[in-house]
Coordinates of C-alpha atoms in Angstrom, one line a residue:
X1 CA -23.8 30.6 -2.9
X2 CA -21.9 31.6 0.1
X3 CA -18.7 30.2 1.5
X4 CA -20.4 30.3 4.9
X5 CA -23.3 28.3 3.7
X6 CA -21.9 25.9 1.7
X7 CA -19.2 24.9 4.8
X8 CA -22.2 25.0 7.0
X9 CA -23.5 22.1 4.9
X10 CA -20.3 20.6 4.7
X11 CA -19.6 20.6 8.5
X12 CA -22.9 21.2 10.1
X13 CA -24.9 18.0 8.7
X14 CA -23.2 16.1 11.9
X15 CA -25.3 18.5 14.1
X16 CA -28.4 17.4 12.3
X17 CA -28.2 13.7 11.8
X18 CA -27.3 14.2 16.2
X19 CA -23.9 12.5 14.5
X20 CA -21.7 10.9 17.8
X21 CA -18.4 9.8 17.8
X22 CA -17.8 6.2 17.8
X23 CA -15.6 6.0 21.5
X24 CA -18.0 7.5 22.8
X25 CA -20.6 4.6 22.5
X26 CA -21.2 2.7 26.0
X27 CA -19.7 -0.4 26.0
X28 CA -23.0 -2.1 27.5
X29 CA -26.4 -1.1 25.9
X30 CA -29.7 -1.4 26.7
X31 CA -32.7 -2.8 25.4
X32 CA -34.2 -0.2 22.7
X33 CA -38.1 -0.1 22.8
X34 CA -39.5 -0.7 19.0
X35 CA -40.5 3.1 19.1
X36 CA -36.6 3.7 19.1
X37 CA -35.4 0.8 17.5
X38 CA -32.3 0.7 15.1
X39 CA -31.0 -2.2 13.1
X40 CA -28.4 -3.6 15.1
X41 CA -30.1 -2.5 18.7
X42 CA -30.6 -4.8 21.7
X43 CA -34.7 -5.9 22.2
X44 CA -36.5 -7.7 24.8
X45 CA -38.7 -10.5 23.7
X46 CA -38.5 -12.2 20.4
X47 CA -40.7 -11.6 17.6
X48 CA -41.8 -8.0 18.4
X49 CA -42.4 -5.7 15.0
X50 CA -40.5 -1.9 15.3
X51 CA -42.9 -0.5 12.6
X52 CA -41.4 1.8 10.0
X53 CA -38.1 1.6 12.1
X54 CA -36.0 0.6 9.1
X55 CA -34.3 2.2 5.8
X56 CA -36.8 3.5 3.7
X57 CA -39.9 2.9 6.3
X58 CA -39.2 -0.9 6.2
X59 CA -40.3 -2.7 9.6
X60 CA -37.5 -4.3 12.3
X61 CA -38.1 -7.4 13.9
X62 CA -36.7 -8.7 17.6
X63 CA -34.9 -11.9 16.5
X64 CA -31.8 -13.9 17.9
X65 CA -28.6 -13.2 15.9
X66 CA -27.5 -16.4 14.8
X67 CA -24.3 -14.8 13.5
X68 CA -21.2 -12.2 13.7
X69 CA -20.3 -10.4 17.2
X70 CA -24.0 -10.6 18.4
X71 CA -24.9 -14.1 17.4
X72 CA -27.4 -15.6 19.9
X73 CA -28.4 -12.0 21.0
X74 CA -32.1 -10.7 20.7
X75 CA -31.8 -7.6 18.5
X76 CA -33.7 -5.6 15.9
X77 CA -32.9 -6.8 12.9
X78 CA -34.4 -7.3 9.5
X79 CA -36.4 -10.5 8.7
X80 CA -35.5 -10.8 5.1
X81 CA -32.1 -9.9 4.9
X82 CA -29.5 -12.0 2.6
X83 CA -26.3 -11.1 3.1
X84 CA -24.1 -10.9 0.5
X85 CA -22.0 -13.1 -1.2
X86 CA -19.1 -10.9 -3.0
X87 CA -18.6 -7.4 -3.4
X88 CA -16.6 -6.1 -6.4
X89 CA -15.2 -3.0 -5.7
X90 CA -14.4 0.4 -8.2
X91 CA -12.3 2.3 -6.1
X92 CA -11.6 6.0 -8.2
X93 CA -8.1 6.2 -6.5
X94 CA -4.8 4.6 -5.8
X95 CA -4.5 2.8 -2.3
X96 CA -5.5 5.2 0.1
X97 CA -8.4 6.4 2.2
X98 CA -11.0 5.2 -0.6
X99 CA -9.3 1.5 -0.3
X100 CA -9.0 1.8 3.3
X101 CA -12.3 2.8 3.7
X102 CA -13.7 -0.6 1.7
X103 CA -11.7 -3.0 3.3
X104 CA -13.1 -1.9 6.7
X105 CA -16.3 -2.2 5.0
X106 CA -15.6 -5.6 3.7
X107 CA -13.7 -7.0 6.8
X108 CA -16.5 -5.9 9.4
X109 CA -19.0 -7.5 7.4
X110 CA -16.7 -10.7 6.8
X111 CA -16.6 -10.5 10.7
X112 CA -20.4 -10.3 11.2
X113 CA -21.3 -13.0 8.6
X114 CA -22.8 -10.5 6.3
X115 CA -20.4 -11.0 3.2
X116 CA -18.1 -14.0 1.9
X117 CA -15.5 -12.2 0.1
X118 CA -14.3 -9.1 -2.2
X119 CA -12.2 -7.9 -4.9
X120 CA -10.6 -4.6 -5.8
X121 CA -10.2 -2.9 -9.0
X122 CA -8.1 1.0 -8.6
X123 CA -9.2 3.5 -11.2
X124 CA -7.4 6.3 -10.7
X125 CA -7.8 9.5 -12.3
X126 CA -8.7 12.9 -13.0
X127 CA -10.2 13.4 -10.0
X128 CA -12.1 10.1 -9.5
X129 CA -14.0 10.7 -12.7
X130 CA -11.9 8.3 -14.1
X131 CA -12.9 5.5 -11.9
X132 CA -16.9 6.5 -12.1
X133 CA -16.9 6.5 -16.0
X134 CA -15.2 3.2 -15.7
X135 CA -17.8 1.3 -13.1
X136 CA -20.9 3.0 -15.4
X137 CA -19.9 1.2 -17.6
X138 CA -20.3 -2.2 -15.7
X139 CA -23.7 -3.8 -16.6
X140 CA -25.5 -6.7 -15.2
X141 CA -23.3 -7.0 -12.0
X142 CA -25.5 -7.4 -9.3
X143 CA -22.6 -7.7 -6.9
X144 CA -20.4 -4.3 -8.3
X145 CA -20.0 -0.9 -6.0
X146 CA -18.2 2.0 -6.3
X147 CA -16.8 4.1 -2.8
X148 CA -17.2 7.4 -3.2
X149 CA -16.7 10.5 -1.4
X150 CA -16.0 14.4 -1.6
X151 CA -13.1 13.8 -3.3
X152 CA -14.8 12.7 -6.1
X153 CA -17.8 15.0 -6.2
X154 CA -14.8 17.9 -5.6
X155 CA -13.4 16.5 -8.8
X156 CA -16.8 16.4 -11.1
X157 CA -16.8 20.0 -9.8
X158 CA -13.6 20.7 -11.5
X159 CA -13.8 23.3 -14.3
X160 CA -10.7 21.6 -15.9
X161 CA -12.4 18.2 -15.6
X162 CA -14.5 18.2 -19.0
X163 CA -15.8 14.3 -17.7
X164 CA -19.4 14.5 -18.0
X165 CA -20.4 11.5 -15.6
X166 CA -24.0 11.9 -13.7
X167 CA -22.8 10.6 -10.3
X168 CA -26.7 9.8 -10.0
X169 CA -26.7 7.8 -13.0
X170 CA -25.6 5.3 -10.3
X171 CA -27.7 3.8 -7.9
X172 CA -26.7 5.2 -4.0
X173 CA -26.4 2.5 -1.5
X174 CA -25.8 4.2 1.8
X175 CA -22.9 7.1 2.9
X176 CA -21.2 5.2 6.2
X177 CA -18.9 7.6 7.9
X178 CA -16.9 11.4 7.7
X179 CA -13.7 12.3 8.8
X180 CA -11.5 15.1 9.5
X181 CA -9.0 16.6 8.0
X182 CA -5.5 18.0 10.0
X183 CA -2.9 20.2 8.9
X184 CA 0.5 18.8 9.7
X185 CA 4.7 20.0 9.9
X186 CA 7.8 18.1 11.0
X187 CA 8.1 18.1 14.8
X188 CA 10.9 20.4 14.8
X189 CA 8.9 22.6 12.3
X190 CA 9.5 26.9 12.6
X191 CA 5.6 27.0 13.1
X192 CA 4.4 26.4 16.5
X193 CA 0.4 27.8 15.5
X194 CA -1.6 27.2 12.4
X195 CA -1.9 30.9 12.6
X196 CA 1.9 31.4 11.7
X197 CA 1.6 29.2 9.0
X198 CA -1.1 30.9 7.6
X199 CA 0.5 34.4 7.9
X200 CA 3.3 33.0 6.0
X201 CA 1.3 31.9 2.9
X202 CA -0.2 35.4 3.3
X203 CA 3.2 37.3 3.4
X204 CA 5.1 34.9 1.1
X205 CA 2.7 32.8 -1.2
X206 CA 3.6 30.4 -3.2
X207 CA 7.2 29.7 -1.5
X208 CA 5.2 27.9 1.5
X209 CA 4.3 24.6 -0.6
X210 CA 1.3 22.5 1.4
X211 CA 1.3 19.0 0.5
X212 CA -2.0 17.0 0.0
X213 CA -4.0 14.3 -2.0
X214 CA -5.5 15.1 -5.5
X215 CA -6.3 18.4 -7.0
X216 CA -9.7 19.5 -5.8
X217 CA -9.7 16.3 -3.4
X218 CA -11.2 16.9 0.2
X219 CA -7.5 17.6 1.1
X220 CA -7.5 21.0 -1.4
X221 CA -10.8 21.8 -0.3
X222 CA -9.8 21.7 3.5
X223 CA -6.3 23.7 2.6
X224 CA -8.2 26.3 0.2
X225 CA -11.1 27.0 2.6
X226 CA -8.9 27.7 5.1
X227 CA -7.3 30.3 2.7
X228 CA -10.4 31.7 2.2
X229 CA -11.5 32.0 5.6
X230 CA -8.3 33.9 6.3
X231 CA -8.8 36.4 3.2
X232 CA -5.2 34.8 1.8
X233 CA -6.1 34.6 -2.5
X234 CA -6.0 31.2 -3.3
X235 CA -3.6 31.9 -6.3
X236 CA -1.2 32.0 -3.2
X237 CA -1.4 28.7 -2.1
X238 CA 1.5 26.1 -3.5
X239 CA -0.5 23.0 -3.4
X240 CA 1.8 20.4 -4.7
X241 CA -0.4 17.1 -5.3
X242 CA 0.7 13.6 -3.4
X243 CA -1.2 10.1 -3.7
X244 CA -1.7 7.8 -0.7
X245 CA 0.7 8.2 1.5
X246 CA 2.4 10.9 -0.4
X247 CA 1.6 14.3 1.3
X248 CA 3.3 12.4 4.9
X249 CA 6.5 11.5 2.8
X250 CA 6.7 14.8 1.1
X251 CA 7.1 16.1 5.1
X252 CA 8.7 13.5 6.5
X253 CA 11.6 14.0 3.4
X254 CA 11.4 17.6 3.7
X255 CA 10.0 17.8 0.1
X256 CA 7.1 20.2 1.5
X257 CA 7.3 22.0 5.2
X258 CA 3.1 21.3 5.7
X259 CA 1.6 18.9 4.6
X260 CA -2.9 18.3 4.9
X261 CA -4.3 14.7 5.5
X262 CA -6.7 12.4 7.0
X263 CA -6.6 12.5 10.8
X264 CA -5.9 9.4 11.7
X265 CA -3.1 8.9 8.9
X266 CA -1.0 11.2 10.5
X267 CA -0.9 9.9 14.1
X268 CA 1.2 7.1 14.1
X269 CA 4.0 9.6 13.3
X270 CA 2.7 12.3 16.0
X271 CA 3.2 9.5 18.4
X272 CA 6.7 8.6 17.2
X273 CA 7.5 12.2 17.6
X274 CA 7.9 12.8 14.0
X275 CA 5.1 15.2 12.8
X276 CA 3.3 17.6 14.6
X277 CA -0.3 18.9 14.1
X278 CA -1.4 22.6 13.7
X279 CA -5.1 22.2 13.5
X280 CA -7.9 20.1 12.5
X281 CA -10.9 20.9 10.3
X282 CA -13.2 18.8 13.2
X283 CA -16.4 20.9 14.5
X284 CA -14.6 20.4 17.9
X285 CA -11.6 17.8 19.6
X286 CA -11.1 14.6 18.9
X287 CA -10.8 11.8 21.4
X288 CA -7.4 11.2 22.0
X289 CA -6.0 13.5 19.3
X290 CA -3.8 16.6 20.5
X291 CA -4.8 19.6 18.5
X292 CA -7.0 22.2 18.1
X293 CA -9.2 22.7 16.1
X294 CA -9.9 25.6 13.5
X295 CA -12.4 27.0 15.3
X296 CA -10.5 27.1 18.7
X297 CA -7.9 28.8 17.1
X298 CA -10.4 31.8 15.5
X299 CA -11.0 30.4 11.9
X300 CA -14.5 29.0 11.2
X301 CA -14.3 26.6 9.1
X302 CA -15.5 23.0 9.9
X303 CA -14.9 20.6 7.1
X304 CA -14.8 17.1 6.8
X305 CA -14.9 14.0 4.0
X306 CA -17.3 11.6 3.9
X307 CA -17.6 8.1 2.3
X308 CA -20.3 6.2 0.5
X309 CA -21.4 3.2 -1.8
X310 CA -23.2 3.2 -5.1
X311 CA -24.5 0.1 -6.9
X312 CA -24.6 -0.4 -10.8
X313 CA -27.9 1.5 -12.5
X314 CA -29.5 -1.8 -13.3
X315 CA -29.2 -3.3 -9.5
X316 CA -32.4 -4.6 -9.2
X317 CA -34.6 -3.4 -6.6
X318 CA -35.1 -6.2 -4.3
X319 CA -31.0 -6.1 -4.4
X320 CA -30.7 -2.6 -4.0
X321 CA -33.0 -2.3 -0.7
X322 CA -30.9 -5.7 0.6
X323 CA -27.6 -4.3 -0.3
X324 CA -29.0 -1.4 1.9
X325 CA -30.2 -3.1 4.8
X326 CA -27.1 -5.5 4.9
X327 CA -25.0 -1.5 5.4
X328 CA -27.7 -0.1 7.8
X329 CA -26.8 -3.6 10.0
X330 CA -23.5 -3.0 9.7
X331 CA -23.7 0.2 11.4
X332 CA -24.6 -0.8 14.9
X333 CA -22.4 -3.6 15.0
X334 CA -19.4 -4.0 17.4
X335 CA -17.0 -4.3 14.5
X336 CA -17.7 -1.2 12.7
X337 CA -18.0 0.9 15.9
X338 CA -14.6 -0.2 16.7
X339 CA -13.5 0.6 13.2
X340 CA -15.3 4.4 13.4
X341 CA -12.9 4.2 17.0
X342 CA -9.8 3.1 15.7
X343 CA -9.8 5.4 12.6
X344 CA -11.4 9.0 14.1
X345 CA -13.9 8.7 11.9
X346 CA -17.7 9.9 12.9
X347 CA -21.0 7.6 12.0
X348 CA -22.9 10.0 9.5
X349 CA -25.0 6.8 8.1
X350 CA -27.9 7.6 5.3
X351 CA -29.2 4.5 3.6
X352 CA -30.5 4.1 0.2
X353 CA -32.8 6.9 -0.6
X354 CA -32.0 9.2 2.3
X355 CA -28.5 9.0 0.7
X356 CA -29.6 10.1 -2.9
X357 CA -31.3 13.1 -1.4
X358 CA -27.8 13.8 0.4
X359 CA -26.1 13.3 -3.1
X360 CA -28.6 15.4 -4.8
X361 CA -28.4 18.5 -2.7
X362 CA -24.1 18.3 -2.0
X363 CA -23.3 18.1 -5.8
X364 CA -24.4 21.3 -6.4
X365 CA -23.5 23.0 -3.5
X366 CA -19.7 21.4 -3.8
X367 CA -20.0 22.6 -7.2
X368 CA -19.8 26.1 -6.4
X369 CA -18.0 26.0 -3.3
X370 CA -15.0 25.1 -5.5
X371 CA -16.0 27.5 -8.1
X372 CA -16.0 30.3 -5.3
X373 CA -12.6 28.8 -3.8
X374 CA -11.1 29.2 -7.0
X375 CA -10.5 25.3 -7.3

């Protein structure tokens, strides 16, 4: 398979799920007819039946909220949902953007009166396999998930990881956002273009070390695509591995001179006038983030991570479709539209079985873009 496809699939899917960032949503909306209807979405009269307007073909009904940021609103909404009274989380990491990721998930739903509480177990390791052998193991847990993302299919891809976890052995739930990845230096740093630092790497390899999250983890991926994309061999990238909030202290410190990470992580410290960003891996600018993206400055690449929730194999399936509908409400509310705002992340939602068709074409295709990356 071809780099170029396999990025196209990567970075393109936001074209064909129309994908729209968050602060761009109107603050006022207007009342959807059923024919358009979303979960979430304003309606006009109580009691009116969107047909088929829900996950999986399930119907929408015109009800008054009687909860959360809309309560005492008409909007579609589903008729039997439950929400949920814990969530147990697997997270296949340290703290970081996997445990970031569920606490927004947890505190929006908190927020809208669609979950009482959670708990958080970290299972780092080898590449997040670590953490997936570990939660397949959980059995009759109604209430267990697992966040997931291309970190951890990039690691199942790994020819050094011999863990022979079937992701879809676990039961997907629904993939709730991407992000974009930018390539950082020190604000006094020698290279004023993403284009120098790349020529560097080119002329002087492995002396240039580029500081990011775990091997094969979206970070590598972004950092070795962009390698590839410039024609620079991958054996000349120094890719020195940092956790969490590693790859920013690593440049902060001086450890490393560029450093790759989640876009929002690294504003706080543009703002303080601390780091500086060469480029991001966005398909193009990002609301109130000053930086250019690949594309802009002549590389195409467009990459991006994305995040998702599985449920223990043995979720039952009246569970399963509620745990679904209960993350397709959570999509359109307030709360999580101000958390896709806050964080720079984009709303790439696919519920329940739309997800496992996601899951079943990606795997492979990661599979040998890292093979062809040299990951």
């Amino acid at each position: 398979m071809s780099l170029k496809k396999v990025l196209t699939s990567a970075g393109a899917v936001a074209t064909s799920l129309a994908l729209v960032f968050a602060g761009t949503t109107p603050a006022t909306a207007a009342k959807v007819p059923s024919a358009k209807a979303k979960a979430g979405d304003e309606c006009g009269r109580s009691g009116l039946v969107a047909k088929g307007r829900g996950v999986e073909g399930t119907d929408l009904r015109c009800l008054k909220v009687t909860t959360g940021t809309a309560a005492g609103e008409l909007r579609w909404w589903y008729a039997d949902l439950k929400p949920l009274t814990t969530i147990d989380w697997t997270v296949p990491a340290g703290p970081g953007g996997y445990s970031a990721t569920t606490d927004a998930i947890a505190k929006t739903l908190i927020k809208e009166g669609l979950l009482t509480s959670q708990t958080t177990d970290f299972k780092p390791g080898a590449g997040g396999t670590t953490g997936l052998a570990h939660f397949q193991t959980i059995k009759g847990k109604q209430n267990a998930a697992l966040i997931i993302g291309i970190a951890l299919t990039g690691g199942m891809a790994q020819v050094a990881n011999k863990n022979t976890s079937d992701l879809l052995a676990s039961t997907p739930i629904a993939r709730v956002m991407r992000e974009y990845n930018a390539i950082f230096v020190p604000a006094n740093s020698k290279y004023k273009t993403l284009n120098q630092f790349v020529e560097d790497v080119k002329a002087n390899g492995r002396a240039v070390a580029v500081s990011g999250g775990n091997v094969g983890g979206v970070d590598h991926q972004v950092v070795g695509a962009l390698m590839k994309t410039a024609g620079v061999p991958i054996t000349k990238l120094n890719y020195v591995v940092g956790t969490g909030s590693e790859p920013l202290t690593k440049v902060l410190s001086g450890a490393a001179p560029v450093g790759v990470i989640g876009v929002a992580d690294v504003l706080p410290y543009v703002a303080d006038g601390k780091l500086r960003i060469l480029g991001i891996s966005a398909p193009k600018p990002i609301a109130g983030v000053k930086a250019k993206t690949f594309v802009q400055q002549g590389y195409n690449l467009v990459y991006g991570n994305w995040r998702g929730v599985m449920a223990p194999a043995d979720i039952t399936e009246a569970n399963r479709l509620n745990f679904v509908k209960v993350m397709d409400t959570m999509r359109n509310t307030a709360t999580w539209k101000e958390v896709l705002a806050a964080n720079k992340w984009y709303d790439e939602f696919a519920g329940g079985k739309d997800f496992a068709a996601f899951l079943k074409t990606h795997i492979p295709e990661i599979k040998a873009f890292i093979a062809e990356i040299g990951l």
